[in-house]
Short mmCIF file of N, CA, C and O in Angstrom, two decimals:
data_model
loop_
_atom_site.label_atom_id
_atom_site.label_comp_id
_atom_site.label_asym_id
_atom_site.label_seq_id
_atom_site.Cartn_x
_atom_site.Cartn_y
_atom_site.Cartn_z
N UNK A 5 -19.26 1.08 -13.67
CA UNK A 5 -18.65 2.43 -13.36
C UNK A 5 -17.91 3.04 -14.57
O UNK A 5 -17.16 2.27 -15.17
N UNK A 6 -18.18 4.14 -15.06
CA UNK A 6 -17.44 4.72 -16.10
C UNK A 6 -16.01 5.02 -15.96
O UNK A 6 -15.53 5.10 -14.69
N UNK A 7 -15.25 5.26 -16.96
CA UNK A 7 -13.71 5.56 -16.64
C UNK A 7 -13.56 6.82 -15.82
O UNK A 7 -12.48 6.77 -15.16
N UNK A 8 -14.28 7.77 -16.05
CA UNK A 8 -13.98 8.97 -15.33
C UNK A 8 -14.26 8.86 -13.82
O UNK A 8 -13.41 9.26 -12.93
N UNK A 9 -15.24 8.14 -13.47
CA UNK A 9 -15.49 7.89 -11.95
C UNK A 9 -14.49 7.01 -11.41
O UNK A 9 -14.04 7.15 -10.28
N UNK A 10 -14.08 6.04 -12.26
CA UNK A 10 -13.08 4.94 -11.77
C UNK A 10 -11.72 5.79 -11.52
O UNK A 10 -11.05 5.37 -10.51
N UNK A 11 -11.32 6.75 -12.30
CA UNK A 11 -10.24 7.52 -12.18
C UNK A 11 -10.34 8.27 -10.83
O UNK A 11 -9.38 8.37 -10.15
N UNK A 12 -11.44 8.97 -10.67
CA UNK A 12 -11.57 9.62 -9.40
C UNK A 12 -11.34 8.78 -8.17
O UNK A 12 -10.63 9.14 -7.23
N UNK A 13 -12.08 7.59 -8.21
CA UNK A 13 -11.88 6.63 -7.01
C UNK A 13 -10.50 6.14 -6.86
O UNK A 13 -10.00 6.04 -5.82
N UNK A 14 -9.85 5.93 -7.95
CA UNK A 14 -8.40 5.49 -7.97
C UNK A 14 -7.49 6.52 -7.36
O UNK A 14 -6.64 6.28 -6.44
N UNK A 15 -7.79 7.84 -7.64
CA UNK A 15 -6.97 8.82 -7.23
C UNK A 15 -7.25 9.07 -5.54
O UNK A 15 -6.28 9.18 -4.79
N UNK A 16 -8.41 8.86 -5.24
CA UNK A 16 -8.76 8.90 -3.72
C UNK A 16 -8.14 7.67 -3.04
O UNK A 16 -7.34 7.81 -2.01
N UNK A 17 -8.20 6.54 -3.72
CA UNK A 17 -7.54 5.35 -3.14
C UNK A 17 -6.06 5.46 -2.99
O UNK A 17 -5.46 5.01 -1.96
N UNK A 18 -5.47 6.01 -3.95
CA UNK A 18 -4.00 6.08 -3.92
C UNK A 18 -3.65 7.20 -2.72
O UNK A 18 -2.63 6.86 -2.05
N UNK A 19 -4.40 8.28 -2.57
CA UNK A 19 -4.10 9.15 -1.54
C UNK A 19 -4.25 8.59 -0.19
O UNK A 19 -3.41 8.55 0.66
N UNK A 20 -5.42 7.73 -0.07
CA UNK A 20 -5.59 7.12 1.15
C UNK A 20 -4.57 6.00 1.44
O UNK A 20 -4.07 6.01 2.69
N UNK A 21 -4.15 5.22 0.46
CA UNK A 21 -3.08 4.19 0.67
C UNK A 21 -1.81 5.00 1.10
O UNK A 21 -1.07 4.41 1.90
N UNK A 22 -1.46 6.08 0.38
CA UNK A 22 -0.34 6.87 0.84
C UNK A 22 -0.25 7.28 2.25
O UNK A 22 0.70 7.22 2.89
N UNK A 23 -1.38 7.83 2.58
CA UNK A 23 -1.52 8.37 3.96
C UNK A 23 -1.44 7.22 4.98
O UNK A 23 -0.70 7.27 6.02
N UNK A 24 -1.92 6.04 4.58
CA UNK A 24 -1.95 4.91 5.56
C UNK A 24 -0.43 4.45 5.63
O UNK A 24 0.02 4.05 6.66
N UNK A 25 0.34 4.45 4.52
CA UNK A 25 1.78 4.06 4.61
C UNK A 25 2.39 5.23 5.51
O UNK A 25 3.38 4.74 6.29
N UNK A 26 2.11 6.39 5.36
CA UNK A 26 2.78 7.45 6.18
C UNK A 26 2.44 7.22 7.72
O UNK A 26 3.11 7.69 8.61
N UNK A 27 1.17 6.61 7.95
CA UNK A 27 0.72 6.47 9.44
C UNK A 27 1.31 5.11 10.07
O UNK A 27 0.86 4.94 11.11
N UNK A 28 2.18 4.49 9.37
CA UNK A 28 2.68 3.15 9.89
C UNK A 28 3.36 3.52 11.20
O UNK A 28 3.06 2.60 12.21
N UNK A 29 4.25 4.38 11.38
CA UNK A 29 4.90 4.51 12.54
C UNK A 29 3.93 4.77 13.80
O UNK A 29 4.11 4.12 14.81
N UNK A 30 3.05 5.78 13.69
CA UNK A 30 2.12 5.88 14.75
C UNK A 30 1.28 4.65 15.10
O UNK A 30 1.01 4.31 16.24
N UNK A 31 0.91 3.97 14.09
CA UNK A 31 0.19 2.62 14.33
C UNK A 31 0.99 1.67 15.10
O UNK A 31 0.56 0.97 15.92
N UNK A 32 2.33 1.65 14.78
CA UNK A 32 3.23 0.71 15.58
C UNK A 32 3.28 1.11 16.96
O UNK A 32 3.37 0.13 17.95
N UNK A 33 3.13 2.36 17.20
CA UNK A 33 3.16 2.94 18.73
C UNK A 33 1.94 2.68 19.38
O UNK A 33 1.86 2.19 20.53
N UNK A 34 0.86 2.79 18.74
CA UNK A 34 -0.49 2.63 19.27
C UNK A 34 -1.05 1.40 19.46
O UNK A 34 -1.43 0.93 20.47
N UNK A 35 -0.75 0.38 18.55
CA UNK A 35 -1.18 -0.92 18.51
C UNK A 35 -0.04 -1.88 18.08
O UNK A 35 -0.02 -2.42 16.97
N UNK A 36 0.94 -2.06 18.88
CA UNK A 36 2.07 -2.81 18.55
C UNK A 36 1.76 -4.26 18.20
O UNK A 36 2.41 -4.88 17.28
N UNK A 37 0.76 -4.86 18.88
CA UNK A 37 0.58 -6.35 18.49
C UNK A 37 -0.14 -6.58 17.17
O UNK A 37 -0.11 -7.62 16.63
N UNK A 38 -0.69 -5.44 16.40
CA UNK A 38 -1.13 -5.56 15.19
C UNK A 38 -0.31 -4.97 14.03
O UNK A 38 -0.52 -5.28 12.95
N UNK A 39 0.84 -4.35 14.52
CA UNK A 39 1.60 -3.70 13.45
C UNK A 39 3.08 -3.77 13.79
O UNK A 39 3.91 -3.44 12.83
N UNK A 40 3.64 -4.25 14.76
CA UNK A 40 5.02 -4.27 15.11
C UNK A 40 5.34 -5.81 15.13
O UNK A 40 4.80 -6.46 15.86
N UNK A 41 6.49 -6.17 14.54
CA UNK A 41 6.96 -7.59 14.54
C UNK A 41 8.19 -7.82 15.39
O UNK A 41 9.07 -8.60 14.91
N UNK A 42 8.31 -7.08 16.49
CA UNK A 42 9.44 -7.29 17.38
C UNK A 42 9.23 -7.04 18.73
O UNK A 42 8.13 -6.45 18.91
N UNK A 43 10.07 -7.44 19.61
CA UNK A 43 9.98 -7.07 21.02
C UNK A 43 11.35 -6.60 21.41
O UNK A 43 12.37 -7.01 20.83
N UNK A 44 11.43 -5.76 22.36
CA UNK A 44 12.60 -5.24 22.74
C UNK A 44 13.18 -4.22 21.69
O UNK A 44 12.67 -3.90 20.81
N UNK A 45 14.59 -4.06 21.83
CA UNK A 45 15.16 -3.03 20.83
C UNK A 45 15.45 -3.93 19.43
O UNK A 45 15.86 -5.04 19.47
N UNK A 46 15.14 -3.19 18.36
CA UNK A 46 15.29 -3.69 17.09
C UNK A 46 15.45 -2.61 16.07
O UNK A 46 14.87 -1.50 16.27
N UNK A 47 16.31 -2.83 15.07
CA UNK A 47 16.48 -1.91 13.97
C UNK A 47 15.41 -1.92 12.99
O UNK A 47 15.38 -1.12 12.14
N UNK A 48 14.63 -3.00 13.01
CA UNK A 48 13.58 -3.35 12.01
C UNK A 48 12.61 -2.25 11.79
O UNK A 48 12.30 -1.76 10.74
N UNK A 49 11.97 -1.70 12.89
CA UNK A 49 10.93 -0.78 12.73
C UNK A 49 11.32 0.49 11.91
O UNK A 49 10.54 0.88 11.03
N UNK A 50 12.46 1.01 12.16
CA UNK A 50 12.79 2.24 11.50
C UNK A 50 13.14 2.05 9.86
O UNK A 50 12.75 2.76 9.09
N UNK A 51 13.60 0.76 9.60
CA UNK A 51 13.83 0.34 8.30
C UNK A 51 12.52 0.26 7.56
O UNK A 51 12.38 0.79 6.38
N UNK A 52 11.54 -0.42 8.05
CA UNK A 52 10.21 -0.73 7.36
C UNK A 52 9.39 0.60 7.31
O UNK A 52 8.79 0.82 6.23
N UNK A 53 9.52 1.44 8.35
CA UNK A 53 8.74 2.75 8.33
C UNK A 53 9.39 3.58 7.23
O UNK A 53 8.71 4.36 6.56
N UNK A 54 10.72 3.56 7.01
CA UNK A 54 11.36 4.36 5.94
C UNK A 54 10.86 3.91 4.58
O UNK A 54 10.59 4.74 3.76
N UNK A 55 10.79 2.62 4.41
CA UNK A 55 10.37 2.10 3.14
C UNK A 55 8.92 2.48 2.84
O UNK A 55 8.58 2.92 1.70
N UNK A 56 8.05 2.25 3.82
CA UNK A 56 6.66 2.48 3.67
C UNK A 56 6.34 4.06 3.55
O UNK A 56 5.46 4.42 2.83
N UNK A 57 7.11 4.78 4.29
CA UNK A 57 6.89 6.32 4.21
C UNK A 57 7.29 6.83 2.78
O UNK A 57 6.51 7.64 2.08
N UNK A 58 8.34 6.21 2.15
CA UNK A 58 8.70 6.54 0.78
C UNK A 58 7.66 6.12 -0.23
O UNK A 58 7.24 6.88 -1.08
N UNK A 59 7.19 4.93 0.04
CA UNK A 59 6.06 4.45 -0.86
C UNK A 59 4.82 5.28 -0.71
O UNK A 59 4.19 5.78 -1.71
N UNK A 60 4.50 5.75 0.54
CA UNK A 60 3.30 6.64 0.77
C UNK A 60 3.39 7.90 0.02
O UNK A 60 2.54 8.37 -0.58
N UNK A 61 4.60 8.58 0.03
CA UNK A 61 4.82 9.78 -0.69
C UNK A 61 4.57 9.56 -2.17
O UNK A 61 3.96 10.44 -2.85
N UNK A 62 5.17 8.51 -2.69
CA UNK A 62 5.06 8.28 -4.13
C UNK A 62 3.61 7.86 -4.65
O UNK A 62 3.23 8.26 -5.67
N UNK A 63 2.94 7.18 -3.72
CA UNK A 63 1.50 6.97 -4.04
C UNK A 63 0.55 8.18 -4.04
O UNK A 63 -0.19 8.35 -4.91
N UNK A 64 0.91 9.06 -3.04
CA UNK A 64 0.23 10.39 -3.13
C UNK A 64 0.58 11.08 -4.42
O UNK A 64 -0.37 11.73 -5.06
N UNK A 65 1.80 11.21 -4.82
CA UNK A 65 2.21 11.84 -6.04
C UNK A 65 1.64 11.16 -7.24
O UNK A 65 1.27 11.81 -8.26
N UNK A 66 1.42 9.77 -7.21
CA UNK A 66 0.90 9.03 -8.42
C UNK A 66 -0.63 9.37 -8.53
O UNK A 66 -1.16 9.24 -9.72
N UNK A 67 -1.19 9.89 -7.55
CA UNK A 67 -2.64 10.22 -7.62
C UNK A 67 -2.82 11.49 -8.67
O UNK A 67 -3.95 11.56 -9.21
N UNK A 68 -1.82 12.19 -9.03
CA UNK A 68 -2.06 13.25 -9.89
C UNK A 68 -2.26 12.78 -11.26
O UNK A 68 -3.10 13.32 -12.05
N UNK A 69 -1.64 11.70 -11.76
CA UNK A 69 -1.78 10.97 -12.99
C UNK A 69 -1.56 9.55 -12.86
O UNK A 69 -0.59 9.07 -13.24
N UNK A 70 -2.59 8.81 -12.55
CA UNK A 70 -2.38 7.28 -12.24
C UNK A 70 -1.85 6.64 -13.48
O UNK A 70 -1.12 5.74 -13.43
N UNK A 71 -2.25 7.14 -14.68
CA UNK A 71 -1.93 6.36 -15.90
C UNK A 71 -0.31 6.36 -16.10
O UNK A 71 0.25 5.46 -16.58
N UNK A 72 0.28 7.46 -15.66
CA UNK A 72 1.74 7.54 -15.85
C UNK A 72 2.42 6.68 -14.72
O UNK A 72 3.51 6.26 -15.06
N UNK A 73 1.77 6.33 -13.71
CA UNK A 73 2.30 5.57 -12.72
C UNK A 73 1.77 4.17 -12.43
O UNK A 73 1.81 3.68 -11.41
N UNK A 74 1.33 3.64 -13.52
CA UNK A 74 0.74 2.16 -13.50
C UNK A 74 1.77 1.24 -12.82
O UNK A 74 1.39 0.33 -12.11
N UNK A 75 3.10 1.31 -13.18
CA UNK A 75 3.88 0.30 -12.68
C UNK A 75 4.14 0.41 -11.11
O UNK A 75 4.15 -0.51 -10.38
N UNK A 76 4.00 1.65 -10.62
CA UNK A 76 4.00 1.88 -9.03
C UNK A 76 2.81 1.32 -8.55
O UNK A 76 2.71 0.70 -7.54
N UNK A 77 1.72 1.53 -9.13
CA UNK A 77 0.35 1.00 -8.64
C UNK A 77 0.45 -0.50 -8.58
O UNK A 77 0.07 -1.20 -7.60
N UNK A 78 0.87 -1.21 -9.82
CA UNK A 78 0.87 -2.61 -9.69
C UNK A 78 1.86 -3.12 -8.81
O UNK A 78 1.85 -4.23 -8.24
N UNK A 79 3.06 -2.47 -8.68
CA UNK A 79 4.06 -2.87 -7.68
C UNK A 79 3.39 -2.97 -6.32
O UNK A 79 3.73 -3.80 -5.44
N UNK A 80 2.73 -1.85 -5.95
CA UNK A 80 2.04 -1.82 -4.70
C UNK A 80 0.98 -2.89 -4.52
O UNK A 80 0.91 -3.60 -3.33
N UNK A 81 0.26 -3.21 -5.43
CA UNK A 81 -0.70 -4.31 -5.38
C UNK A 81 0.04 -5.72 -5.13
O UNK A 81 -0.28 -6.35 -4.17
N UNK A 82 0.95 -5.98 -5.98
CA UNK A 82 1.62 -7.43 -5.81
C UNK A 82 2.55 -7.43 -4.67
O UNK A 82 2.56 -8.53 -3.99
N UNK A 83 3.30 -6.35 -4.30
CA UNK A 83 4.08 -6.37 -3.12
C UNK A 83 3.21 -6.52 -1.84
O UNK A 83 3.62 -7.20 -0.98
N UNK A 84 2.10 -5.82 -1.98
CA UNK A 84 1.32 -6.02 -0.69
C UNK A 84 0.64 -7.36 -0.59
O UNK A 84 0.58 -7.83 0.57
N UNK A 85 0.28 -8.02 -1.70
CA UNK A 85 -0.26 -9.38 -1.63
C UNK A 85 0.92 -10.29 -1.13
O UNK A 85 0.58 -11.15 -0.25
N UNK A 86 2.16 -10.22 -1.72
CA UNK A 86 3.26 -11.18 -1.24
C UNK A 86 3.53 -10.76 0.21
O UNK A 86 3.66 -11.74 1.08
N UNK A 87 3.61 -9.63 0.68
CA UNK A 87 3.91 -9.23 2.14
C UNK A 87 2.93 -9.76 3.03
O UNK A 87 3.19 -10.32 3.99
N UNK A 88 1.67 -9.51 2.60
CA UNK A 88 0.55 -10.05 3.46
C UNK A 88 0.53 -11.52 3.60
O UNK A 88 0.30 -12.08 4.65
N UNK A 89 0.84 -12.17 2.49
CA UNK A 89 0.91 -13.62 2.49
C UNK A 89 2.04 -14.20 3.41
O UNK A 89 1.77 -15.13 4.27
N UNK A 90 3.10 -13.64 3.37
CA UNK A 90 4.29 -14.02 4.11
C UNK A 90 3.97 -13.73 5.69
O UNK A 90 4.14 -14.52 6.58
N UNK A 91 3.32 -12.61 5.89
CA UNK A 91 3.14 -12.25 7.35
C UNK A 91 1.90 -13.12 7.80
O UNK A 91 1.92 -13.35 9.03
N UNK A 92 0.94 -13.37 7.11
CA UNK A 92 -0.03 -14.39 7.64
C UNK A 92 0.48 -15.68 7.96
O UNK A 92 0.09 -16.11 9.08
N UNK A 93 1.35 -16.20 7.21
CA UNK A 93 1.88 -17.61 7.59
C UNK A 93 2.80 -17.38 8.83
O UNK A 93 2.59 -18.18 9.79
N UNK A 94 3.57 -16.29 8.98
CA UNK A 94 4.26 -16.02 10.15
C UNK A 94 3.37 -15.84 11.41
O UNK A 94 3.64 -16.25 12.51
N UNK A 95 2.33 -15.13 11.14
CA UNK A 95 1.38 -14.81 12.33
C UNK A 95 0.71 -16.16 12.83
O UNK A 95 0.43 -16.25 13.95
N UNK A 96 0.58 -17.10 11.99
CA UNK A 96 0.03 -18.40 12.29
C UNK A 96 0.99 -19.27 12.89
O UNK A 96 0.58 -20.18 13.59
N UNK A 97 2.17 -19.11 12.54
CA UNK A 97 3.21 -20.08 13.06
C UNK A 97 4.17 -19.60 14.20
O UNK A 97 4.86 -20.38 14.71
N UNK A 98 4.15 -18.34 14.43
CA UNK A 98 5.01 -17.71 15.44
C UNK A 98 4.09 -17.29 16.67
O UNK A 98 3.16 -16.60 16.57
N UNK A 99 4.56 -17.76 17.88
CA UNK A 99 3.73 -17.38 19.12
C UNK A 99 3.69 -15.93 19.27
O UNK A 99 4.70 -15.25 18.97
N UNK A 100 2.56 -15.40 19.67
CA UNK A 100 2.37 -14.06 19.90
C UNK A 100 2.14 -13.22 18.77
O UNK A 100 2.12 -11.95 18.96
N UNK A 101 2.02 -13.63 17.58
CA UNK A 101 1.99 -12.78 16.40
C UNK A 101 0.57 -12.85 15.74
O UNK A 101 0.26 -12.22 14.67
N UNK A 102 -0.49 -13.51 16.29
CA UNK A 102 -1.67 -13.68 15.76
C UNK A 102 -2.45 -12.38 15.58
O UNK A 102 -3.25 -12.29 14.80
N UNK A 103 -2.20 -11.28 16.34
CA UNK A 103 -2.87 -10.06 16.34
C UNK A 103 -2.56 -9.35 14.86
O UNK A 103 -3.35 -8.53 14.46
N UNK A 104 -1.62 -9.85 14.22
CA UNK A 104 -1.37 -9.23 12.75
C UNK A 104 -2.52 -9.64 11.79
O UNK A 104 -2.65 -9.02 10.74
N UNK A 105 -3.26 -10.83 12.14
CA UNK A 105 -4.20 -11.22 11.24
C UNK A 105 -5.45 -10.31 11.28
O UNK A 105 -6.36 -10.40 10.46
N UNK A 106 -5.43 -9.33 12.25
CA UNK A 106 -6.57 -8.23 12.34
C UNK A 106 -5.86 -7.00 12.22
O UNK A 106 -6.59 -5.91 12.34
N UNK A 107 -4.63 -6.76 11.93
CA UNK A 107 -3.81 -5.43 11.79
C UNK A 107 -3.46 -5.30 10.41
O UNK A 107 -4.00 -5.04 9.48
N UNK A 108 -2.10 -5.48 10.30
CA UNK A 108 -1.45 -5.09 9.03
C UNK A 108 -1.66 -6.20 7.87
O UNK A 108 -1.62 -5.77 6.80
N UNK A 109 -1.99 -7.51 8.12
CA UNK A 109 -2.27 -8.36 7.03
C UNK A 109 -3.55 -7.92 6.25
O UNK A 109 -3.50 -7.81 5.07
N UNK A 110 -4.61 -7.75 7.04
CA UNK A 110 -5.82 -7.33 6.20
C UNK A 110 -5.61 -5.91 5.61
O UNK A 110 -6.16 -5.69 4.46
N UNK A 111 -4.94 -5.11 6.24
CA UNK A 111 -4.64 -3.79 5.61
C UNK A 111 -4.11 -3.77 4.29
O UNK A 111 -4.44 -3.18 3.34
N UNK A 112 -2.94 -4.61 4.22
CA UNK A 112 -2.29 -4.80 2.98
C UNK A 112 -3.15 -5.44 1.92
O UNK A 112 -3.18 -4.99 0.79
N UNK A 113 -3.96 -6.47 2.31
CA UNK A 113 -4.83 -7.03 1.36
C UNK A 113 -5.97 -6.09 0.83
O UNK A 113 -6.31 -6.07 -0.35
N UNK A 114 -6.40 -5.15 1.70
CA UNK A 114 -7.39 -4.25 1.31
C UNK A 114 -6.91 -3.30 0.34
O UNK A 114 -7.43 -2.96 -0.81
N UNK A 115 -5.64 -2.75 0.63
CA UNK A 115 -4.93 -1.86 -0.45
C UNK A 115 -4.79 -2.60 -1.71
O UNK A 115 -5.13 -1.94 -2.88
N UNK A 116 -4.35 -3.78 -1.70
CA UNK A 116 -4.12 -4.50 -2.92
C UNK A 116 -5.37 -4.69 -3.75
O UNK A 116 -5.46 -4.51 -4.84
N UNK A 117 -6.47 -5.18 -3.01
CA UNK A 117 -7.76 -5.42 -3.77
C UNK A 117 -8.34 -4.06 -4.39
O UNK A 117 -8.66 -4.02 -5.42
N UNK A 118 -8.30 -2.97 -3.60
CA UNK A 118 -8.80 -1.78 -4.06
C UNK A 118 -8.14 -1.14 -5.20
O UNK A 118 -8.66 -0.86 -6.24
N UNK A 119 -6.71 -1.16 -5.10
CA UNK A 119 -5.92 -0.65 -6.15
C UNK A 119 -6.05 -1.52 -7.48
O UNK A 119 -6.23 -1.02 -8.45
N UNK A 120 -6.02 -2.85 -7.33
CA UNK A 120 -6.25 -3.68 -8.31
C UNK A 120 -7.54 -3.58 -9.06
O UNK A 120 -7.65 -3.60 -10.29
N UNK A 121 -8.51 -3.37 -8.27
CA UNK A 121 -9.93 -3.21 -8.76
C UNK A 121 -10.15 -1.88 -9.64
O UNK A 121 -10.98 -1.79 -10.49
N UNK A 122 -9.36 -0.83 -9.15
CA UNK A 122 -9.53 0.49 -9.71
C UNK A 122 -8.51 0.82 -10.87
O UNK A 122 -8.79 1.73 -11.64
N UNK A 123 -7.38 0.11 -10.83
CA UNK A 123 -6.36 0.52 -11.70
C UNK A 123 -6.75 0.23 -13.24
O UNK A 123 -7.31 -0.81 -13.39
N UNK A 124 -6.33 1.11 -14.01
CA UNK A 124 -6.50 0.92 -15.41
C UNK A 124 -5.68 -0.32 -15.91
O UNK A 124 -4.62 -0.64 -15.47
N UNK A 125 -6.15 -1.17 -16.81
CA UNK A 125 -5.56 -2.16 -17.36
C UNK A 125 -4.56 -1.99 -18.40
O UNK A 125 -3.74 -2.70 -18.72
N UNK A 126 -4.56 -0.83 -19.01
CA UNK A 126 -3.50 -0.48 -19.89
C UNK A 126 -3.18 1.08 -19.81
O UNK A 126 -4.14 1.84 -19.41
N UNK A 127 -2.16 1.44 -20.26
CA UNK A 127 -1.72 2.82 -20.05
C UNK A 127 -2.25 3.73 -21.32
O UNK A 127 -2.33 3.14 -22.38
N UNK A 128 -2.72 4.81 -20.94
CA UNK A 128 -3.15 5.69 -22.15
C UNK A 128 -1.88 6.17 -23.02
O UNK A 128 -0.80 6.02 -22.58
N UNK A 129 -2.24 6.40 -24.29
CA UNK A 129 -1.17 6.84 -25.05
C UNK A 129 -0.61 8.19 -24.52
O UNK A 129 -1.23 8.99 -24.01
N UNK A 130 0.67 8.40 -24.98
CA UNK A 130 1.35 9.69 -24.48
C UNK A 130 0.57 10.88 -24.90
O UNK A 130 0.35 11.88 -24.28
N UNK A 131 0.15 10.81 -26.12
CA UNK A 131 -0.52 12.14 -26.81
C UNK A 131 -1.81 12.22 -26.17
O UNK A 131 -2.29 13.42 -25.89
N UNK A 132 -2.57 11.26 -25.71
CA UNK A 132 -3.96 11.24 -25.13
C UNK A 132 -3.66 11.75 -23.60
O UNK A 132 -4.62 12.51 -23.22
N UNK A 133 -2.66 11.48 -22.97
CA UNK A 133 -2.49 11.83 -21.65
C UNK A 133 -2.07 13.36 -21.47
O UNK A 133 -2.24 13.90 -20.43
N UNK A 134 -1.62 13.86 -22.62
CA UNK A 134 -1.13 15.29 -22.61
C UNK A 134 -2.31 16.23 -23.11
O UNK A 134 -1.92 17.42 -23.11
N UNK A 135 -3.25 15.78 -23.59
CA UNK A 135 -4.22 16.57 -24.27
C UNK A 135 -5.09 17.27 -23.22
O UNK A 135 -5.34 16.59 -22.10
N UNK A 136 -5.59 18.50 -23.39
CA UNK A 136 -6.29 19.23 -22.44
C UNK A 136 -7.68 18.58 -21.99
O UNK A 136 -8.33 17.79 -22.60
#
């Protein structure tokens, strides 16, 4: 795949990942066993939704010029891998949490793999990124 096509796919992936982050709250309501890690009242859901909604907005903004936002892209990749790994262990060791192995755990890994596969390996020079 040439660099121009890769950039287009990366932009689409960033927008899709951003929208997915913004969709976390509805997913928690629709499919709690795959997306929510609590029972009863908890302050956790609002905190995690706030963090992911913020990330979602910034991923969508990063789609305008991914080269300028490489650190955000790689943060998203590695934080998603770490988050998914921790959740996978918890889903396997905590009763009633196995649904996460088909919900949020694979979703995070898919985002990480797609963004890592499409992300440029080095940043363009500042003058190259500003040329028409």
